[in-house]
Coordinates of C-alpha atoms in Angstrom, one line a residue:
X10 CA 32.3 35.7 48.7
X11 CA 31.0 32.2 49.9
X12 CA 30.4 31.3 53.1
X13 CA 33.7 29.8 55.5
X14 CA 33.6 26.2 56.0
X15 CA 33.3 25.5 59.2
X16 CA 34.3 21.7 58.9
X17 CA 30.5 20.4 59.4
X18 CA 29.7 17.2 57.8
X19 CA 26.9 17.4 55.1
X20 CA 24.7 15.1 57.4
X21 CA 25.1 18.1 60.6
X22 CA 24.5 20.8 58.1
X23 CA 21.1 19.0 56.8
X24 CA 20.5 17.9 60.6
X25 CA 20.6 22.0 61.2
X26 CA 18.0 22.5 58.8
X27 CA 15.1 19.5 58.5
X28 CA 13.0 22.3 57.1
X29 CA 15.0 22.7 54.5
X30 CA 13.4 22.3 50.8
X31 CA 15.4 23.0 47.1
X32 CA 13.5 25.8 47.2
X33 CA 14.6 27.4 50.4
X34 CA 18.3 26.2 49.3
X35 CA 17.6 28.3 46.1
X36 CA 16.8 31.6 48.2
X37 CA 19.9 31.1 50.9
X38 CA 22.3 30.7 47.8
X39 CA 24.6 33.4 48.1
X40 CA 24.4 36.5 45.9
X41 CA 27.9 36.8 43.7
X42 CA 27.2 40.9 43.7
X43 CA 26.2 41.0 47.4
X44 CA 29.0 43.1 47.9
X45 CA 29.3 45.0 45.0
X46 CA 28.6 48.4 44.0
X47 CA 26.1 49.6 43.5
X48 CA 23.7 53.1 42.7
X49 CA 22.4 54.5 45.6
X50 CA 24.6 52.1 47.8
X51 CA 27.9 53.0 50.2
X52 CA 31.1 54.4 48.2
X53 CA 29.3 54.1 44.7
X54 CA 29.4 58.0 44.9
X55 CA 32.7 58.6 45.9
X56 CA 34.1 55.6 43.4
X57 CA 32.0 57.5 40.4
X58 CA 32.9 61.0 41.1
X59 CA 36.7 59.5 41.4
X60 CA 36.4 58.0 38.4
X61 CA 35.0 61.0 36.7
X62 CA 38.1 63.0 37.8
X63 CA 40.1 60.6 36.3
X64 CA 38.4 60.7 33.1
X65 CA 39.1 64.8 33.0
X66 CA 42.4 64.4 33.6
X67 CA 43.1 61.8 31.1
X68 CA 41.5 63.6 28.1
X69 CA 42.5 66.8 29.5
X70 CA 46.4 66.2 29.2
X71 CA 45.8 63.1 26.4
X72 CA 44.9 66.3 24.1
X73 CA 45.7 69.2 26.0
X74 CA 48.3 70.5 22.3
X75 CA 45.1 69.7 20.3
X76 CA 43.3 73.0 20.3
X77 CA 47.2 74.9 20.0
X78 CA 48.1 73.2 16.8
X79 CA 47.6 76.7 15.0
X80 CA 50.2 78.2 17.6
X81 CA 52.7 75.4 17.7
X82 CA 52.9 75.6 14.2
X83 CA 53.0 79.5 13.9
X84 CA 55.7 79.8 16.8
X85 CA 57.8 76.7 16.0
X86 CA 57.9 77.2 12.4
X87 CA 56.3 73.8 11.7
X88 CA 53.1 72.5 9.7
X89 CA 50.2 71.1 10.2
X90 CA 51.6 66.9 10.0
X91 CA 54.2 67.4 12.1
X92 CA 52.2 69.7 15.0
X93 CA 49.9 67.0 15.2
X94 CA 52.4 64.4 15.9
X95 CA 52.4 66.8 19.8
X96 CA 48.7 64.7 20.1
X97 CA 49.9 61.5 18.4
X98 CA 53.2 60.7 19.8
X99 CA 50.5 60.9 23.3
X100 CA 48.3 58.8 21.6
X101 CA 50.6 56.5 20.2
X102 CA 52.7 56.1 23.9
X103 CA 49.1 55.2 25.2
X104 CA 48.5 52.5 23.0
X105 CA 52.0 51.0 23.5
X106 CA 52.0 51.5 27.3
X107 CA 48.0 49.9 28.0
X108 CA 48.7 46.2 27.8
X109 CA 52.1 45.9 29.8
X110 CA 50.6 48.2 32.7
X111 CA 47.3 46.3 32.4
X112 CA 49.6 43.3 33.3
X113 CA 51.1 45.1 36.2
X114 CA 47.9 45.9 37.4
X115 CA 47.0 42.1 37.8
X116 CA 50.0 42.4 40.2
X117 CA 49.7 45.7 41.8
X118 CA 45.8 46.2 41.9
X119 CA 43.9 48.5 39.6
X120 CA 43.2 51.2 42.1
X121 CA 47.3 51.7 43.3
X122 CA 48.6 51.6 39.5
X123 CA 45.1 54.4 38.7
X124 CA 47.1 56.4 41.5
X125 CA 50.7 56.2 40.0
X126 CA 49.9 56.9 36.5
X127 CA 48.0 60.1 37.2
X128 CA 50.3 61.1 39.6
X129 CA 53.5 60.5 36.9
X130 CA 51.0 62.1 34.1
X131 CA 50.5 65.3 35.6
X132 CA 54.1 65.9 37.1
X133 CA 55.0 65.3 33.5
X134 CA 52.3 68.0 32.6
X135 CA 53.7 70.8 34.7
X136 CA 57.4 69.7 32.6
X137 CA 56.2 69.6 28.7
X138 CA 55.2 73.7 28.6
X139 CA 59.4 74.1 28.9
X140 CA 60.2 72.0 26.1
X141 CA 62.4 73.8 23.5
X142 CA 61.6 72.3 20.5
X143 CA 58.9 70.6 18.6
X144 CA 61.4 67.8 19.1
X145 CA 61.6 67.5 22.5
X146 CA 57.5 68.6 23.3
X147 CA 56.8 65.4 20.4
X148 CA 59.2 63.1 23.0
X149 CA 57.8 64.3 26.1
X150 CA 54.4 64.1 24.3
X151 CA 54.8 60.6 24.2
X152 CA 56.3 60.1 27.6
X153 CA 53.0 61.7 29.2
X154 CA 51.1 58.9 27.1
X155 CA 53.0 55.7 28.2
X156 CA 52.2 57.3 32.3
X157 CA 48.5 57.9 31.4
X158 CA 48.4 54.4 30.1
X159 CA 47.6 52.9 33.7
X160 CA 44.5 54.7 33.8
X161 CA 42.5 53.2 30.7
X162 CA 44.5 50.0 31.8
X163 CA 43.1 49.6 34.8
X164 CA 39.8 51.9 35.0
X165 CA 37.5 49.2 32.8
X166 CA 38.9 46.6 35.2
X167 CA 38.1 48.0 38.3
X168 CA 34.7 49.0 37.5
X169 CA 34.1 45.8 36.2
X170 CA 35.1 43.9 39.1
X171 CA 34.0 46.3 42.0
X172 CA 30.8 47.0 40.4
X173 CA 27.6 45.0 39.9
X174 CA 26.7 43.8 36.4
X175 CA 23.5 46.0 35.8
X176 CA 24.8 48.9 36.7
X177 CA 28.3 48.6 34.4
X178 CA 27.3 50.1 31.5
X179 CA 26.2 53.5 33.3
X180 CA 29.4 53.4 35.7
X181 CA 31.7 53.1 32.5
X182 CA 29.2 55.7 31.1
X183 CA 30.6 58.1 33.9
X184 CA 33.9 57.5 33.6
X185 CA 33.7 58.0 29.8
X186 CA 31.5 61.2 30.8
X187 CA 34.5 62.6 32.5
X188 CA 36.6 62.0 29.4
X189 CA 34.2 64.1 27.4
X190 CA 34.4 66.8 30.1
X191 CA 38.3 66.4 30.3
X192 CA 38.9 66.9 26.5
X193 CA 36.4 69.9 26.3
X194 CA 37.8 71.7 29.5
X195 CA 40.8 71.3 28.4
X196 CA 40.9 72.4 25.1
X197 CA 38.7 75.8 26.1
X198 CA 40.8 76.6 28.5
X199 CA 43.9 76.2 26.7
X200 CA 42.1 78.0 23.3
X201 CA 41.3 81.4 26.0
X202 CA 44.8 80.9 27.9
X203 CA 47.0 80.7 24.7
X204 CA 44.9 83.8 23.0
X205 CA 46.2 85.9 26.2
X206 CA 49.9 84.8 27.0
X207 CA 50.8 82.1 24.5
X208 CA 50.6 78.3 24.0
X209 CA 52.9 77.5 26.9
X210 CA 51.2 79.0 29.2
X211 CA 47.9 77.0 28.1
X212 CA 49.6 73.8 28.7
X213 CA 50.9 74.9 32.5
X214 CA 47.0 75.9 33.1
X215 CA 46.0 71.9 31.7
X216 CA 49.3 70.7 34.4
X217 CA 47.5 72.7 37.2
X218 CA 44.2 70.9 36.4
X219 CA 45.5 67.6 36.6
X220 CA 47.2 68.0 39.8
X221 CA 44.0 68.5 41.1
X222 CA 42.3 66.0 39.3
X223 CA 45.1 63.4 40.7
X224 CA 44.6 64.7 44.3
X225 CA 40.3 64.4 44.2
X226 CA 40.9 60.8 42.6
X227 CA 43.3 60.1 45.8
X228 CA 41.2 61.4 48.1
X229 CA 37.8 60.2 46.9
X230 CA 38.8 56.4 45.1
X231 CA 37.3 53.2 47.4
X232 CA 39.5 50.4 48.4
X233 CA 38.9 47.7 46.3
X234 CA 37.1 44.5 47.7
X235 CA 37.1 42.2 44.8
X236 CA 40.7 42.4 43.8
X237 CA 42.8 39.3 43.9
X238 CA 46.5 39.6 42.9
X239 CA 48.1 37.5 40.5
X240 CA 51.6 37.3 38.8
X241 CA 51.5 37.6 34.6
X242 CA 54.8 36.9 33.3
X243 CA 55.5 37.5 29.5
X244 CA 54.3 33.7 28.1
X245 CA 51.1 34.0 30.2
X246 CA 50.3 37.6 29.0
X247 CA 50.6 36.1 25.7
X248 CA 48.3 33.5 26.1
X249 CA 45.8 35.7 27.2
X250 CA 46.1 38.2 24.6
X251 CA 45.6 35.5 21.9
X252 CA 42.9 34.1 23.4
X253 CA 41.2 37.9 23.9
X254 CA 41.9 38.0 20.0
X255 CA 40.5 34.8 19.2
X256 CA 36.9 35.7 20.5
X257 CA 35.0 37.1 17.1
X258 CA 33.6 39.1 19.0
X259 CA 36.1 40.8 21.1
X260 CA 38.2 41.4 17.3
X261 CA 35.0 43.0 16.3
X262 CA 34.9 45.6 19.1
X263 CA 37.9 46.4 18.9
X264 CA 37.7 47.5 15.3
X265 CA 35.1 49.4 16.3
X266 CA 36.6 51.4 18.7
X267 CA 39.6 52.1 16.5
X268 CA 37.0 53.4 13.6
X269 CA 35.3 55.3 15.5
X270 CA 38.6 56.6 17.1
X271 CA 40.1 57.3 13.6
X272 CA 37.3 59.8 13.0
X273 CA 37.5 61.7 16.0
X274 CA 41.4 61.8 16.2
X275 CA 41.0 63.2 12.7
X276 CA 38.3 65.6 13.0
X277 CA 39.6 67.4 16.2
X278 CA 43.3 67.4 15.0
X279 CA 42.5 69.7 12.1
X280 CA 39.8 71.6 13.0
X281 CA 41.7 74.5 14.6
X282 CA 43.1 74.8 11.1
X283 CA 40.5 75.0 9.2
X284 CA 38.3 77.1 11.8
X285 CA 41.4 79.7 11.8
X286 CA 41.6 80.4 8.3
X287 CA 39.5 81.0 5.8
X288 CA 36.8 81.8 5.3
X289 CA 36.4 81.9 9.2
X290 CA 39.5 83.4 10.5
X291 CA 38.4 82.7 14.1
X292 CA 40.4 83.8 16.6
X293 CA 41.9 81.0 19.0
X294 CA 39.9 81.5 21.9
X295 CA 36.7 81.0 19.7
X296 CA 38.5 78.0 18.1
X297 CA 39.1 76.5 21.9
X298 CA 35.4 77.3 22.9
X299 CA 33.9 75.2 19.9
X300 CA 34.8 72.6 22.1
X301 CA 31.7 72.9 24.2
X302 CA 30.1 70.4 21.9
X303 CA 32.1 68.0 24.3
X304 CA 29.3 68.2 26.8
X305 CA 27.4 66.7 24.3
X306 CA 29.4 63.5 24.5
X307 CA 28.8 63.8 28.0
X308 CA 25.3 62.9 28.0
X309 CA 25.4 60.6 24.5
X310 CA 28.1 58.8 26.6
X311 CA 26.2 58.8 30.3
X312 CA 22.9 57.8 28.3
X313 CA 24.6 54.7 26.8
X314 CA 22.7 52.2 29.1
X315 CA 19.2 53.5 28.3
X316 CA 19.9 53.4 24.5
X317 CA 21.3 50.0 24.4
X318 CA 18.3 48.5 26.7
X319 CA 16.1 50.5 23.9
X320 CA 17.7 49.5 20.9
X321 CA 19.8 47.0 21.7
X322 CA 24.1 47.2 21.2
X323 CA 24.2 46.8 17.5
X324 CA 21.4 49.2 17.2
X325 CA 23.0 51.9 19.6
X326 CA 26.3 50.9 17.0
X327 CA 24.1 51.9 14.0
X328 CA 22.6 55.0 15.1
X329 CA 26.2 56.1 16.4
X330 CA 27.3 55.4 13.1
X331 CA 24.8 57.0 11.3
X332 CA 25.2 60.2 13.8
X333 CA 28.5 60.7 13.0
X334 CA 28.9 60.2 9.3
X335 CA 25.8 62.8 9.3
X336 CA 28.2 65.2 11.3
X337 CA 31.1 64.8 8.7
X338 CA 29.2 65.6 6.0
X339 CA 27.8 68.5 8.0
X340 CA 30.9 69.8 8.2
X341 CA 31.8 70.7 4.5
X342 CA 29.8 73.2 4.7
X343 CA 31.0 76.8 4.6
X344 CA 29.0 78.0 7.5
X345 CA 30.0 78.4 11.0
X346 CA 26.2 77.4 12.3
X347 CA 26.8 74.0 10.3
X348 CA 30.5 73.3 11.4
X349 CA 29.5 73.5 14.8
X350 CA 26.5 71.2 14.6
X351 CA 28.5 68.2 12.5
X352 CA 30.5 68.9 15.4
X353 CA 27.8 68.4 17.9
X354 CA 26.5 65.1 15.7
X355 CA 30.2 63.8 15.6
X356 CA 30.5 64.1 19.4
X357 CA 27.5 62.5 20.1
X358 CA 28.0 59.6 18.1
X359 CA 31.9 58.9 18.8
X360 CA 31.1 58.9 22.6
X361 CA 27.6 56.8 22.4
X362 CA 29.4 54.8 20.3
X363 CA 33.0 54.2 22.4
X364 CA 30.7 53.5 25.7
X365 CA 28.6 50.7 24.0
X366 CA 31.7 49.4 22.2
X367 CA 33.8 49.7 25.9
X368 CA 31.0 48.4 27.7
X369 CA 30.8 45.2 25.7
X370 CA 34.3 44.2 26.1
X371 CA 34.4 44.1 30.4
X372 CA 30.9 42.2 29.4
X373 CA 32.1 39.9 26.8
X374 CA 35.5 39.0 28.4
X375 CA 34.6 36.1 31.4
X376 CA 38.5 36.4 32.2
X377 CA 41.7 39.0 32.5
X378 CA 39.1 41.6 32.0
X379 CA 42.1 44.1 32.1
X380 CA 43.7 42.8 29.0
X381 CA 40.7 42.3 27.4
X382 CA 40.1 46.1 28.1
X383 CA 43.7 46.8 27.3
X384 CA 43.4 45.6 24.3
X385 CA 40.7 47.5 23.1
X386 CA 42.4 50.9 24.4
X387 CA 45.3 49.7 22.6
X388 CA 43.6 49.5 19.1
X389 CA 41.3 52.7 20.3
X390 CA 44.6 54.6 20.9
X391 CA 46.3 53.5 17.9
X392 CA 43.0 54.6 15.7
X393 CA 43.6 58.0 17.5
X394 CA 47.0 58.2 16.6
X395 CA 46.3 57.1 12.7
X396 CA 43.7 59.8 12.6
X397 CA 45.3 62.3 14.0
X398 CA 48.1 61.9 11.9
X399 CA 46.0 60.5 8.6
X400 CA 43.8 63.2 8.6
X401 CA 46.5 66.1 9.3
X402 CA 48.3 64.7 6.2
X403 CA 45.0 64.4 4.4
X404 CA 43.8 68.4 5.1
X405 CA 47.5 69.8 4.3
X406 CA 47.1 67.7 0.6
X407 CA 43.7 68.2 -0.2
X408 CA 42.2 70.3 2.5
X409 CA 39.1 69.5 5.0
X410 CA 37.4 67.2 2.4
X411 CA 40.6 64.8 2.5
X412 CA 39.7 64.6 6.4
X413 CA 36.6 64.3 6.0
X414 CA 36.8 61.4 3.4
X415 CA 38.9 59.5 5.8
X416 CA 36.4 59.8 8.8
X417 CA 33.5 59.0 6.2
X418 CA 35.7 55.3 5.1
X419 CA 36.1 54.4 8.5
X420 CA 32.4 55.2 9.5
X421 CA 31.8 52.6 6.6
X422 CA 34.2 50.2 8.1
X423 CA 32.4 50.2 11.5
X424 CA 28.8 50.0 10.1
X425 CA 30.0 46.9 7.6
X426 CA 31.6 45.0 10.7
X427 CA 28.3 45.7 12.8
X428 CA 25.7 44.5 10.0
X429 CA 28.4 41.5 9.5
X430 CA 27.6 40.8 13.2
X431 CA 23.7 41.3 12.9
X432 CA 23.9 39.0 9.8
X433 CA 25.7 36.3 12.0
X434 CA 22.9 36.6 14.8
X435 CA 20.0 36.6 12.8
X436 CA 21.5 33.0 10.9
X437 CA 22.1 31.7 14.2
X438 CA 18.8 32.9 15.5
X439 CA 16.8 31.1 12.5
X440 CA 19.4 28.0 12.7
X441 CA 18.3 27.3 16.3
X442 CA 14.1 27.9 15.7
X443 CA 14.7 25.5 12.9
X444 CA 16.6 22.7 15.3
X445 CA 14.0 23.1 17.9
X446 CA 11.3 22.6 15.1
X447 CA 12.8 19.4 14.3

C-alpha cells in the first residue's frame, strides 16, 4: 500500500530530507508486493496447504461417478453415453456457474465465496449417493457443479492478488497439485469402496472427504489483505468479458485449456470400460487404483515453474503436448504395462500443461483477474464436458481407438495454436531488431 499523506507540502517533505538524491528516492520507493505472500514468509503455509485441500475436494467430488461408470451402468440399466453424462452434467454446471460467481466474488471477496461453495458442494455430496435414478443423480450431478463453481472462480484470483508475482506460478502449482491428488483419491477410494458394498456407498465415502476438506480449508485459509470490493452489474461484466476475449492471447489460452481438457475428460471417462472388459476384465477396485498415475500430475503440475523458467511457456506447451499425444498412442496397446504408462504420460502432460496455461492467464490479465480466470475455467470445463461426453460416444461406436482419435485431434489443435503463437513472436522479434537497425 502507499504511504498516508500526511498533508506536508512538497517543499517540508524535501526540507525533511536535504540529503536526499534520485537515487536514494529510488531505494525508499515502496515495494507493491511488500505485503504479499510469499515462500518461507507468515501464512504462505497455511494459505498453500488451504488451498491444496480445496483442490482435493474439488476434483474429488468434480469426478467422484468417474471411476463407477461400469457400475452405474450395470445397476441402472444404462450405457456408456448416458453414465457419463453423471461426470458431464458436473462438468457442464461448472462451466456455466464460473463467470457469474467469479462476478459475485468481486463483491463478496474470493476467500468468503471459496468458503460457501465448498461448504454447498459437499452437503450436496453427502445427498447425490440417494438419488433414485440416473435421472435425478445426472440433475444433482449438475447442481454439485454450479456450487463448486466458486472455487475455480475465485481460487486463481486470490492467489493472484494475495500472492507475490514470482512465486505465482508454484502457488497455482499447489493448488493444481491438490487437484491431481483430489481426482486420484477420489477415484481409488471410490474403485475399492464400490468393489465391497456398491457404488453408493463410494460416493458417501467421496461426501465424508469433502466435509473435511471444507472444514481444513475453513480452519487453515488467511484473511485476505489485498482484496478490494467492487459492484459488477450485468453491462459491466460484459464489458469485461469482451475485453478478456479480445486479448489474442488470453483467446489462445483458453483454447488451450479446453484441448487439453477434451483429452483428459475423454480418456478418464472411458477407461473404466475398456480396463473392465476385455481383454483385461479387471476388477473395479484395480480399475479405481490405476488412478495412482494422478500423483504423477502432482509433481508435472507442482514442477510447472522450474520448466517454464527452463524452457520457456510455449516450450513447457510443446513438451506437454508432445507428452500426451505419446500417452494416447500408448494406450492402444493391448497390454496392461502400456495402458498404465500412456496413462502416466497423459497425466503428466494434461497437468504440466493446465498449470502453465492457468498460470499465464492471472499473468496476462492486468485487470478483473477473476473473470479473466473464469473464463478460462469456463472453456476448461466445457472441454471437460465435450470429452467426456465426445469420447463416451466415440468408444461405444468404434471402441477405444474412436477416443483415442479424438484426444489425438485436439492434441493437434493445441500444438497448431501454440506454434501459431511462436510464429507471431519470432516475426515480431525480427520486426523490432530490424527497426532498431534502421
Amino acid at each position: 500500500m502507499p504511504p498516508a499523506d500526511t498533508g506536508a507540502s512538497v517543499t517540508d517533505r524535501a526540507a525533511a530530507s536535504p540529503q536526499s538524491s534520485p537515487d536514494s528516492s529510488t531505494a525508499a520507493a515502496p515495494d507493491p508486493e511488500a505485503g504479499k505472500l510469499r515462500p518461507g514468509g507468515p501464512g504462505y503455509r497455511r494459505m498453500s496447504f488451504a488451498l491444496f485441500a480445496a483442490g482435493v475436494a474439488t476434483f474429488a467430488l468434480l469426478y467422484s461417478t468417474q471411476a463407477l461408470l461400469p457400475a452405474i451402468s450395470a445397476d441402472l440399466g444404462v450405457s456408456p453415453d448416458q453414465a457419463s453424462w453423471t461426470v458431464s452434467a458436473a462438468t457442464f454446471g461448472l462451466a456455466l456457474g464460473v463467470i457469474p460467481l467469479s462476478a459475485v466474488s468481486e463483491r463478496f471477496g474470493r476467500r468468503t465465496l471459496m468458503m460457501w461453495s465448498l461448504a454447498v458442494a459437499a452437503l450436496l455430496a453427502m445427498l447425490v449417493p440417494f438419488a433414485p435414478s440416473i435421472g435425478a443423480l445426472i440433475a444433482l450431478r449438475g447442481i454439485q457443479g454450479v456450487a463448486l463453481a466458486g472455487l475455480p472462480a475465485s481460487a486463481m484470483a486470490f492467489l493472484a492478488e494475495e500472492v507475490r508475482a514470482k512465486a505465482l506460478v508454484a502457488a497455482i502449482g499447489l493448488f493444481v497439485a491438490g487437484n491431481s491428488i483430489g481426482g486420484m483419491s477420489g477415484r481409488i477410494v471410490t474403485g475399492w469402496v464400490a468393489q465391497a458394498w456398491g457404488w453408493r456407498a463410494a460416493l458417501a465415502a467421496v461426501g465424508v472427504l469433502a466435509v473435511v476438506c471444507a472444514v481444513a480449508f475453513r480452519l487453515l485459509v488467511p484473511k485476505a489483505r489485498h482484496f478490494v470490493s467492487r459492484s459488477v452489474g450485468p453491462r459491466a461484466l460484459a464489458r469485461t468479458l469482451g475485453s478478456h476475449l479480445a486479448d489474442p492471447l488470453l483467446r489462445r489460452l483458453y483454447a488451450i485449456g479446453g484441448l487439453f481438457m477434451t483429452v483428459f475428460g475423454a480418456v478418464y471417462t472411458v477407461i473404466g470400460y475398456r480396463l473392465v472388459s476385455e481383454p483385461f476384465n479387471l476388477p473395479q477396485g484395480i480399475v479405481g487404483s490405476i488412478f495412482v498415475v494422478y500423483l504423477v500430475g502432482t509433481v508435472s503440475s507442482a514442477a510447472a515453474g522450474k520448466l517454464v523458467a527452463r524452457v520457456g511457456r510455449r516450450g513447457a506447451l510443446y513438451l506437454a503436448v508432445g507428452t500426451t499425444s505419446t500417452g494416447l498412442l500408448l494406450t492402444l496397446s493391448a497390454s496392461v504395462g502400456s495402458v498404465l504408462a500412456g496413462l502416466i504420460l497423459i497425466t503428466a502432460g494434461f497437468f504440466a500443461g493446465h498449470a502453465v496455461a492457468s498460470s499465464s492467464v492471472s499473468r496476462t490479465a492486468k485487470t478483473a483477474r477473476a473473470q479473466a480466470s473464469a473464463l478460462y475455467q469456463c472453456a476448461y470445463y466445457v472441454g471437460s464436458s465435450l470429452g467426456g461426453a465426445l469420447g463416451a460416444a466415440a468408444f461405444h461406436a468404434v471402441g477405444w481407438e474412436g477416443t483415442v482419435l479424438l484426444g489425438l485431434a485436439a492434441m493437434l489443435g493445441a500444438a497448431s495454436i501454440t506454434l501459431y503463437a511462436t510464429r507471431k513472436a519470432v516475426a515480431e522479434r525480427r520486426l523490432l531488431h530490424l527497426e532498431k537497425a534502421a
